XYZ file of C-alpha atoms in Angstrom:
686
model
C 0.000 0.000 0.000
C 1.540 3.361 -1.059
C 0.865 5.051 2.298
C 1.529 4.649 6.030
C -0.517 1.438 6.213
C -1.712 1.049 9.814
C -4.278 3.836 9.670
C -5.580 2.782 6.255
C -5.826 -0.938 7.076
C -7.693 -0.269 10.295
C -10.019 2.104 8.439
C -10.923 -0.397 5.711
C -11.483 -3.188 8.223
C -13.663 -0.993 10.428
C -15.665 0.158 7.397
C -16.392 -3.467 6.522
C -17.595 -4.116 10.076
C -19.735 -0.956 10.016
C -21.199 -1.967 6.655
C -22.493 -5.234 8.114
C -24.001 -3.382 11.079
C -26.261 -1.331 8.767
C -27.230 -4.289 6.578
C -28.205 -7.940 6.918
C -25.075 -9.219 5.173
C -22.491 -11.717 6.361
C -18.875 -10.825 7.116
C -16.181 -13.310 8.064
C -12.802 -12.018 9.241
C -9.663 -13.938 10.198
C -6.593 -12.437 11.843
C -3.548 -14.619 11.196
C -0.299 -14.873 13.132
C 2.780 -16.461 11.536
C 5.074 -18.380 13.872
C 8.603 -16.904 13.665
C 7.749 -15.238 10.360
C 11.119 -13.618 9.629
C 13.140 -16.621 10.724
C 11.212 -19.372 8.910
C 11.398 -18.536 5.202
C 13.819 -21.026 3.535
C 16.582 -19.383 1.524
C 15.746 -21.553 -1.488
C 12.205 -20.124 -1.439
C 13.592 -16.581 -1.251
C 15.734 -17.098 -4.364
C 12.821 -18.725 -6.219
C 10.500 -15.840 -5.312
C 13.024 -13.256 -6.503
C 13.177 -14.992 -9.890
C 9.377 -15.171 -10.129
C 9.134 -11.424 -9.452
C 11.550 -10.657 -12.283
C 14.421 -9.362 -10.178
C 17.545 -8.912 -12.380
C 19.910 -11.928 -12.211
C 22.832 -9.741 -11.169
C 20.914 -8.552 -8.097
C 19.758 -12.097 -7.300
C 23.392 -13.206 -7.433
C 24.358 -10.552 -4.889
C 21.510 -11.554 -2.561
C 22.425 -15.248 -2.915
C 25.984 -14.357 -1.964
C 24.641 -12.705 1.211
C 22.636 -15.767 2.221
C 24.609 -18.802 1.014
C 27.168 -20.606 3.162
C 26.130 -18.745 6.314
C 26.627 -20.576 9.591
C 26.792 -19.995 13.306
C 28.055 -21.650 16.473
C 26.580 -21.783 19.952
C 28.570 -21.219 23.135
C 27.741 -23.734 25.860
C 29.217 -24.744 29.207
C 31.103 -27.511 27.411
C 32.452 -25.137 24.787
C 31.373 -24.116 21.301
C 29.253 -26.409 19.145
C 30.171 -27.386 15.635
C 29.216 -25.032 12.840
C 25.439 -24.923 12.234
C 24.399 -24.016 8.666
C 21.712 -21.322 8.338
C 19.307 -22.413 5.612
C 16.262 -20.295 6.445
C 15.320 -16.884 7.740
C 15.382 -13.361 6.359
C 18.231 -11.231 7.628
C 17.152 -8.293 9.781
C 18.480 -4.838 10.499
C 19.265 -3.666 6.959
C 17.210 -1.819 4.295
C 17.025 -4.829 1.953
C 15.563 -7.381 4.364
C 12.032 -5.897 4.684
C 11.755 -5.854 0.889
C 12.842 -9.491 0.652
C 10.350 -10.473 3.357
C 7.516 -8.538 1.691
C 8.243 -10.299 -1.599
C 7.947 -13.618 0.211
C 4.655 -12.650 1.867
C 3.440 -11.476 -1.542
C 2.946 -15.127 -2.522
C 0.438 -15.581 0.295
C -1.385 -12.389 -0.650
C -1.627 -13.291 -4.332
C -2.965 -16.733 -3.494
C -5.798 -15.124 -1.509
C -6.463 -12.445 -4.125
C -6.859 -15.167 -6.760
C -9.998 -16.374 -4.925
C -11.876 -13.151 -5.662
C -15.305 -14.827 -5.609
C -14.909 -15.418 -1.860
C -13.991 -11.831 -0.952
C -16.184 -9.420 0.978
C -17.493 -6.623 -1.235
C -17.906 -3.064 0.067
C -19.139 -0.244 -2.164
C -18.521 -2.459 -5.169
C -14.886 -3.083 -4.210
C -13.748 -6.621 -3.279
C -11.634 -6.778 -0.122
C -10.037 -10.154 0.534
C -6.718 -9.539 2.266
C -5.078 -6.759 4.265
C -1.379 -7.270 4.941
C 1.079 -5.171 6.941
C 4.427 -6.980 7.223
C 3.489 -10.306 8.864
C 0.074 -9.097 10.132
C -2.490 -10.679 7.820
C -6.270 -10.222 7.776
C -8.610 -12.221 5.542
C -12.122 -10.959 4.734
C -14.787 -13.172 3.173
C -18.462 -12.813 2.353
C -19.484 -15.765 4.545
C -17.940 -18.376 6.870
C -17.671 -21.016 4.151
C -15.685 -18.687 1.914
C -13.466 -17.749 4.854
C -12.574 -21.386 5.460
C -11.782 -21.690 1.748
C -9.359 -18.766 1.987
C -7.789 -20.242 5.125
C -7.129 -23.523 3.345
C -5.584 -21.757 0.347
C -3.259 -19.553 2.393
C -2.410 -22.445 4.719
C -1.309 -24.675 1.833
C 0.806 -21.955 0.214
C 2.415 -21.115 3.564
C 3.221 -24.794 4.139
C 4.920 -24.986 0.716
C 6.982 -21.925 1.697
C 8.001 -23.457 5.011
C 5.829 -21.074 7.046
C 3.509 -22.111 9.860
C 0.639 -20.282 11.511
C 0.171 -20.073 15.263
C -3.474 -21.082 15.567
C -3.827 -20.048 19.213
C -2.802 -16.469 18.357
C -5.108 -16.248 15.355
C -8.783 -15.256 15.642
C -11.957 -15.149 13.581
C -14.987 -12.878 13.693
C -18.169 -13.864 11.884
C -20.963 -11.270 11.813
C -24.529 -11.559 10.623
C -27.361 -9.083 11.187
C -25.182 -6.841 13.379
C -24.226 -9.669 15.734
C -21.242 -11.944 16.159
C -21.887 -15.652 15.629
C -19.659 -18.568 16.572
C -17.706 -20.249 13.782
C -15.238 -23.117 14.122
C -12.486 -22.289 11.629
C -9.120 -23.990 11.239
C -5.809 -23.409 9.489
C -3.100 -25.988 8.869
C -5.074 -28.391 11.067
C -5.245 -25.980 14.025
C -8.475 -24.616 15.489
C -8.806 -20.816 15.476
C -10.538 -19.058 18.414
C -13.804 -17.337 17.488
C -14.493 -13.852 18.874
C -17.697 -13.236 20.767
C -19.800 -10.052 20.687
C -17.707 -8.220 23.278
C -14.294 -9.699 22.387
C -11.588 -7.718 20.607
C -8.464 -8.544 18.619
C -5.513 -6.173 18.776
C -5.031 -5.383 15.091
C -2.103 -3.052 14.353
C -2.446 -1.495 17.790
C -6.237 -0.998 17.660
C -8.799 -3.192 19.498
C -11.141 -4.482 16.780
C -14.330 -6.502 17.041
C -18.097 -6.513 16.708
C -19.080 -4.236 19.592
C -15.811 -2.977 20.993
C -14.963 0.213 22.840
C -11.675 1.151 21.183
C -10.719 3.528 23.984
C -7.392 2.096 25.264
C -8.252 1.954 28.973
C -5.193 -0.162 29.808
C -2.940 2.292 27.993
C -4.459 5.265 29.818
C -3.964 3.531 33.172
C -0.367 2.690 32.255
C 0.225 6.318 31.260
C -1.136 7.476 34.613
C 1.227 5.143 36.463
C 4.205 6.266 34.364
C 3.263 9.886 34.997
C 3.309 9.412 38.762
C 6.620 7.532 38.590
C 8.171 10.427 36.679
C 6.739 12.890 39.191
C 8.338 11.005 42.101
C 11.652 10.462 40.321
C 14.887 12.348 40.997
C 15.027 13.696 37.455
C 15.606 17.406 36.976
C 12.417 19.360 36.328
C 13.161 19.859 32.639
C 13.954 16.148 32.354
C 10.575 15.293 33.865
C 8.810 17.433 31.280
C 10.845 15.873 28.490
C 10.082 12.368 29.778
C 6.343 13.070 29.840
C 6.484 14.548 26.353
C 8.647 11.727 24.956
C 7.479 8.581 26.744
C 4.013 9.176 28.208
C 1.929 11.163 25.721
C 3.044 9.200 22.600
C 1.592 6.020 24.128
C -1.906 7.163 23.201
C -1.224 9.369 20.170
C -1.369 6.438 17.735
C -4.759 5.321 19.078
C -6.090 8.877 18.848
C -5.185 8.845 15.161
C -6.396 5.372 14.217
C -9.125 4.313 16.675
C -12.485 5.659 17.813
C -11.571 6.930 21.251
C -14.082 8.361 23.712
C -12.954 11.714 25.072
C -14.410 11.403 28.577
C -11.731 8.946 29.852
C -9.045 11.357 28.641
C -10.093 14.161 30.997
C -8.660 12.562 34.156
C -5.298 11.954 32.504
C -5.325 15.472 31.044
C -5.833 16.971 34.497
C -3.011 14.886 35.978
C -0.582 15.769 33.183
C -1.347 19.452 33.660
C -0.848 19.173 37.427
C 2.480 17.332 37.144
C 3.859 19.674 34.479
C 2.835 22.724 36.499
C 4.637 21.142 39.421
C 7.771 20.743 37.307
C 7.499 24.448 36.470
C 6.930 25.187 40.196
C 3.741 27.054 39.361
C 0.793 27.494 41.738
C -2.656 26.214 40.840
C -3.827 29.671 39.726
C -1.127 29.902 37.046
C -2.407 29.913 33.475
C -2.554 26.387 32.012
C -1.493 27.549 28.547
C 2.151 27.276 29.583
C 1.716 23.491 29.506
C 0.425 23.516 25.922
C 2.764 25.983 24.217
C 5.816 24.823 22.240
C 9.130 24.934 24.068
C 10.486 27.766 21.942
C 7.580 29.904 23.188
C 8.155 29.026 26.816
C 5.853 26.023 27.223
C 6.083 22.282 27.828
C 4.847 21.423 24.306
C 2.222 19.021 25.690
C -1.211 19.605 24.167
C -4.358 18.378 25.945
C -5.298 14.850 24.900
C -8.764 16.154 24.021
C -7.193 18.458 21.433
C -4.981 15.654 20.142
C -8.104 13.495 19.760
C -9.760 16.181 17.622
C -6.619 16.628 15.545
C -6.421 12.864 15.089
C -10.068 12.606 13.977
C -9.647 15.297 11.315
C -6.296 13.915 10.169
C -7.661 10.387 9.846
C -10.633 11.495 7.737
C -8.463 13.626 5.468
C -5.778 10.983 4.997
C -8.187 8.244 3.936
C -9.985 10.632 1.565
C -6.674 11.553 -0.068
C -4.961 8.172 0.217
C -2.791 7.216 -2.801
C -4.250 3.702 -2.632
C -7.361 3.573 -4.821
C -9.177 0.988 -2.669
C -8.864 3.036 0.520
C -9.739 6.262 -1.268
C -12.794 4.794 -3.031
C -14.131 3.214 0.153
C -13.599 6.490 2.032
C -15.305 8.612 -0.635
C -18.278 6.250 -0.955
C -18.737 5.988 2.802
C -18.450 9.746 3.302
C -20.843 10.602 0.474
C -23.421 8.142 1.810
C -23.199 9.760 5.253
C -23.695 13.255 3.792
C -26.544 12.075 1.540
C -28.394 10.699 4.544
C -27.668 13.874 6.473
C -28.985 16.186 3.742
C -31.826 13.993 2.566
C -30.731 14.399 -1.044
C -27.916 13.412 -3.346
C -24.649 14.864 -2.090
C -21.737 16.270 -4.070
C -18.087 16.799 -3.088
C -18.760 20.442 -2.197
C -21.468 19.225 0.202
C -18.963 16.833 1.763
C -16.528 19.712 2.342
C -19.275 21.790 3.967
C -20.392 18.851 6.101
C -16.879 18.083 7.351
C -16.320 21.784 8.065
C -19.198 21.555 10.543
C -21.859 23.564 8.740
C -24.662 24.759 11.032
C -27.426 23.000 9.079
C -28.791 20.202 11.276
C -29.735 18.050 8.315
C -32.678 15.706 7.954
C -31.447 12.621 9.776
C -29.131 11.572 12.531
C -26.630 8.920 11.534
C -24.738 6.577 13.819
C -21.216 7.448 14.933
C -18.739 7.122 12.074
C -15.328 8.443 11.176
C -17.131 11.255 9.318
C -19.370 12.350 12.185
C -16.295 12.311 14.427
C -14.342 14.427 11.925
C -17.241 16.887 11.606
C -17.528 17.348 15.380
C -13.752 17.639 15.725
C -13.603 20.247 12.944
C -16.206 22.315 14.763
C -14.259 22.213 18.009
C -10.966 22.993 16.287
C -12.566 25.883 14.379
C -13.371 27.462 17.749
C -9.617 27.510 18.424
C -8.496 28.106 14.826
C -11.004 30.613 13.370
C -11.410 30.074 9.649
C -10.484 26.379 9.693
C -12.462 24.663 6.937
C -12.505 21.884 4.357
C -12.493 22.987 0.722
C -13.268 21.187 -2.528
C -11.520 22.303 -5.712
C -13.665 21.476 -8.789
C -10.725 22.333 -11.036
C -8.278 19.937 -9.381
C -10.976 17.522 -8.134
C -9.172 17.576 -4.832
C -10.068 18.041 -1.171
C -7.995 20.369 0.993
C -8.056 21.859 4.491
C -7.387 25.543 5.181
C -5.618 26.246 8.485
C -5.314 30.000 9.243
C -2.523 31.119 11.581
C -3.061 34.862 12.146
C 0.092 36.686 13.085
C 2.346 33.876 11.877
C 4.219 33.508 8.607
C 2.609 32.190 6.493
C -0.714 33.219 8.010
C -2.728 30.741 5.912
C -1.774 27.112 5.332
C -3.550 24.965 2.745
C -3.028 21.226 3.177
C -3.908 19.110 0.141
C -3.051 15.732 -1.371
C 0.596 16.672 -1.886
C 1.119 17.841 1.703
C -1.236 15.404 3.478
C 1.558 14.185 5.760
C 1.850 17.707 7.227
C -1.788 18.036 8.331
C -1.295 16.722 11.867
C 1.621 19.058 12.600
C -0.163 22.002 10.938
C -3.290 21.545 13.053
C -1.098 21.149 16.107
C 0.609 24.473 15.352
C -2.788 26.086 14.869
C -4.053 24.935 18.268
C -0.828 25.996 19.985
C -1.081 29.388 18.289
C -4.553 29.728 19.807
C -3.151 29.081 23.282
C -0.339 31.564 22.615
C -2.833 34.303 21.725
C -4.998 33.340 24.698
C -2.117 33.665 27.158
C -0.711 36.816 25.562
C -4.123 38.497 25.889
C -4.176 38.087 29.679
C -3.366 41.441 31.313
C -1.160 40.108 34.126
C 0.088 36.613 33.316
C 0.422 37.276 29.593
C 2.509 40.444 29.387
C 5.918 38.783 29.808
C 4.906 35.883 27.565
C 4.063 38.389 24.833
C 7.780 39.244 24.772
C 9.293 35.835 25.581
C 7.425 34.103 22.740
C 9.029 36.306 20.081
C 12.521 34.824 20.296
C 13.428 31.158 20.969
C 16.597 32.212 22.799
C 14.435 33.609 25.610
C 13.331 30.047 26.385
C 16.468 28.083 25.480
C 16.813 26.578 28.975
C 13.506 24.703 28.709
C 15.087 21.985 26.571
C 17.930 20.915 28.852
C 18.411 23.573 31.528
C 21.642 24.823 29.948
C 23.456 27.619 31.824
C 20.604 27.606 34.365
C 20.726 26.891 38.083
C 17.955 24.872 39.715
C 16.985 27.889 41.800
C 16.742 29.994 38.629
C 14.391 27.408 37.089
C 12.156 27.511 40.176
C 12.059 31.307 39.964
C 11.728 32.253 36.313
C 8.454 30.524 35.394
C 6.591 31.990 38.354
C 8.126 35.396 37.723
C 7.176 35.427 34.044
C 3.561 34.594 34.881
C 3.480 37.138 37.695
C 2.627 34.581 40.394
C 5.576 35.095 42.735
C 4.526 35.371 46.404
C 5.035 39.140 46.463
C 2.622 41.361 48.386
C 1.061 42.954 45.299
C 0.914 39.629 43.419
C -1.056 37.749 46.068
C -4.776 38.266 45.588
C -5.969 38.771 49.159
C -8.655 41.463 49.601
C -7.567 44.237 51.925
C -3.996 42.979 52.263
C -1.053 45.376 52.424
C 0.481 45.556 48.942
C 3.164 48.188 49.590
C 6.810 47.198 49.074
C 8.365 45.856 52.277
C 11.640 47.683 51.495
C 10.944 51.155 50.151
C 7.339 51.434 51.430
C 6.605 53.710 48.471
C 5.167 51.549 45.694
C 3.185 48.309 45.266
C 5.415 45.264 45.613
C 5.088 43.863 42.092
C 7.589 41.765 40.163
C 8.487 44.766 38.013
C 9.039 46.967 41.060
C 11.328 44.490 42.812
C 13.430 43.671 39.746
C 13.715 47.134 38.191
C 12.512 49.960 40.447
C 13.167 49.311 44.139
C 16.335 51.378 44.692
C 17.506 49.096 47.513
C 18.750 46.723 44.811
C 20.583 49.276 42.663
C 23.929 47.541 43.193
C 22.505 44.222 41.971
C 20.902 46.008 38.996
C 24.324 47.317 38.050
C 25.801 43.824 38.292
C 23.026 42.451 36.090
C 23.681 45.243 33.615
C 27.440 44.655 33.652
C 27.053 40.882 33.242
C 25.442 41.532 29.838
C 28.195 44.006 29.023
C 30.887 41.524 30.095
C 29.588 38.760 27.794
C 29.320 41.258 24.948
C 32.911 42.469 25.273
C 34.272 38.919 25.561
C 32.588 37.874 22.315
C 33.507 40.912 20.203
C 36.014 40.438 17.408
C 39.620 41.489 18.027
C 39.382 44.264 15.422
C 36.439 45.842 17.266
C 38.035 45.478 20.683
C 41.113 47.355 19.442
C 38.909 50.422 18.879
C 36.710 49.942 21.938
C 36.080 52.155 24.931
C 33.829 50.968 27.763
C 31.862 53.184 30.152
C 33.986 56.185 29.220
C 33.248 59.672 27.984
C 33.811 60.295 24.278
C 37.005 62.276 23.762
C 36.189 65.851 22.802
C 32.482 65.653 23.673
C 31.603 68.310 26.264
C 28.821 66.371 28.023
C 29.041 63.880 30.875
C 27.429 60.940 29.091
C 29.163 57.567 29.564
C 27.869 55.073 26.980
C 28.590 51.414 27.701
C 30.252 50.694 24.360
C 31.844 53.026 21.830
C 33.742 51.623 18.841
C 35.550 54.438 17.038
C 37.363 53.683 13.792
C 39.446 56.758 12.981
C 40.647 55.367 9.630
C 37.266 54.433 8.100
C 35.487 57.185 10.018
C 32.882 54.821 11.499
C 31.538 54.826 15.037
C 29.184 52.525 16.940
C 27.499 53.596 20.180
C 25.664 50.874 22.124
C 24.211 50.969 25.615
C 22.858 47.989 27.561
C 19.490 48.075 29.311
C 17.374 45.504 31.176
C 13.778 46.775 31.327
C 10.886 44.776 32.715
C 8.940 42.899 30.040
C 5.688 44.878 30.226
C 4.717 43.891 26.657
C 7.037 44.389 23.716
C 6.326 48.112 23.660
C 8.435 48.369 26.829
C 11.436 47.127 24.823
C 10.752 49.557 21.995
C 10.455 52.470 24.404
C 13.636 51.465 26.266
C 15.572 51.255 23.001
C 14.287 54.638 21.884
C 15.212 56.225 25.227
C 18.785 55.013 24.808
C 18.938 56.369 21.268
C 17.599 59.731 22.422
C 19.990 59.809 25.376
C 23.102 59.345 23.244
C 21.893 61.278 20.209
C 24.065 64.305 21.201
C 27.201 62.116 21.041
C 26.095 60.714 17.692
C 25.540 64.224 16.348
C 28.945 65.315 17.658
C 30.722 62.447 15.899
C 28.801 63.048 12.681
C 30.045 66.619 12.842
C 33.565 65.184 12.799
C 32.793 63.248 9.622
C 31.950 59.877 11.193
C 29.236 57.505 10.047
C 27.500 56.752 13.338
C 25.279 53.890 14.488
C 23.565 54.534 17.810
C 21.542 51.684 19.290
C 20.866 49.630 22.418
C 21.279 46.031 23.540
C 17.953 45.258 25.223
C 17.546 42.177 27.421
C 14.485 41.929 29.664
C 14.949 41.561 33.395
C 13.375 38.090 33.139
C 15.684 36.945 30.365
C 13.666 37.913 27.288
C 15.901 38.582 24.303
C 14.838 41.392 21.963
C 14.951 40.158 18.324
C 16.070 43.671 17.332
C 19.373 42.979 19.130
C 20.615 40.743 16.327
C 21.494 43.630 14.032
C 23.295 45.291 16.959
C 25.486 42.205 17.344
C 26.573 42.594 13.718
C 27.697 46.151 14.416
C 29.645 44.906 17.443
C 31.533 42.324 15.391
C 30.175 39.240 17.165
C 30.539 36.247 14.828
C 27.507 34.235 13.785
C 29.170 31.094 15.154
C 29.356 32.647 18.627
C 25.940 34.261 18.761
C 23.822 31.277 19.776
C 25.875 30.470 22.874
C 26.415 34.175 23.619
C 22.683 34.922 23.582
C 21.888 31.908 25.754
C 24.520 32.852 28.341
C 23.255 36.437 28.467
C 19.650 35.296 28.957
C 20.602 32.848 31.713
C 22.871 35.359 33.448
C 20.150 38.007 33.532
C 17.717 35.466 34.994
C 20.345 34.520 37.587
C 20.793 38.105 38.753
C 17.040 38.772 38.791
C 16.494 35.663 40.875
C 19.155 36.848 43.337
C 17.494 40.274 43.516
C 14.111 38.705 44.274
C 15.486 36.264 46.850
C 17.452 38.998 48.586
C 14.331 41.160 48.622
C 12.155 38.597 50.422
C 14.839 36.970 52.612
C 17.102 39.912 53.549
C 20.133 37.709 52.799
C 22.778 38.856 50.324
C 22.855 36.449 47.358
C 26.189 37.397 45.797
C 29.691 37.883 47.172
C 31.505 39.781 44.434
C 30.575 42.310 41.794
C 30.911 41.722 38.065
C 34.332 42.795 36.785
C 34.588 43.806 33.141
C 37.440 42.528 30.943
C 40.492 44.780 30.722
C 40.625 46.630 27.409
C 44.158 47.314 26.180
């Protein structure tokens, strides 16, 4: 099958089961399990199959050379055994082996396909065999035909040296919406028959007559793993990474391929949110969006499972409708059009299907049973509430279905996913939902103002991945500080409580006041300021440092201004004036205003140098007091001669150092204990 396989096979099989439920037809299904499939195929059969498939003799000769005269020995307590020739088994671990194995299995598939009169027919398409590696499913129109197919495939497998494990196989025979018992056999072995409530795990999805495909065992296992991670001695960022890498993916496949009820997901969602907030050291009242945002925007990159279920439902419907395999695509189109026809009470067209899947407000004329299409329609409606403008579109010109995913404020701001980019739909919808949470958090007047700045530049959140250049105490501080939920007097919402600063007794004790305005900490502010300046000087090119003056008056200028950095090239008549500032991140406009104030402050020096014939660049290096890097700084780094190779590490160290000093300022403020022993000393400029 020219596609992923698991999703499509499960879809076709489930459609066949659903078809029987709405009709009085028979359906007989057999799931087959090969015993030691990869290790049982004789080499002589492999070479014969390659010749039958028309593989060039030169290539067959190479493959024969890989397989012939292979042997092994076994180490025992009495020593090594004699050489044991290896006459069967497909090699594993290389790109060629899966192809060789698939060619071998192809004989079994073709034997079943030759018995087309026994196949189950859905929407005029015969479906007799679904194969994914060594997972085989046979579908027949009645039990007698199923036994016929089992005998055919059993005989061919025996000729190939393959044997089925009857106890691990299963059959399901349905008639008039119910499962009926059927005693089937293969290679002389009895095959268990599924009852009404029984399920067979087919490609990771529980499948049967009346089966709840919600993976309850998986959800319980995820909950246990989550609590183990919470109690572990991992660093906080490692806990978040473990949840994102090992816990959430356990259910993502089922959300994409199975019909999962959303109610059981809510408990796990709440626990994940609680544990991740704990890893961020956030109180309960902290905004939950920080759990859902991508890491580069300051979040844990863990979307709610309910959102992932909606994304999976839409992705599944779109992928089967645009599948390169004609059988899957035809079954999907026929099934979808029948659902829409029943909904509208008239003949439906592709444009009606697009409107239906988009979640049009028309209630229709009938209520159909739950299908992949009703699930996709409901999911599209819910996603459209988070991604305004999300819709399905039908192009009459291209005869192609597509999904439009708007991302306002992002580049590009409108993504169209069609047949060619179908593999990107899941990630595109995920970005759309995360963008919704970004806008939702940024719109909050208190907890969103710092995020509005931090989300603009990935460097501001570099430490979320692995805690680089970040102390544990800094990690515990920065997330609470950025959301404005530090236990400061003006941040605690207690009616009638004293909110005046405990130090200066002049202003409300907010995060901004403590970090940037309470004069008691002026010495620490200067150290924070000089730490940025120190990193900048250390990373400047040698040619710029030769012309550098730091915190000195410009020679000849009558004023008393002392810019942090002045690079004066007397030969090329170029000058660069840069001053460092660490304003509080009260929206991005605070950065723009701080930069403009610096430019205005040193404009007299710039004018003086221009009067001497210099080309002057006057700018600022702006880093927020909570470690938010201003994207406008990048052009300043070019003027300062900081190489591109050094910038990534330089920016990360600056961000982490600023957070370190701000944490020390806060801790000193609430504890009255000095947090640093020495002041920052700038490099000596020759």
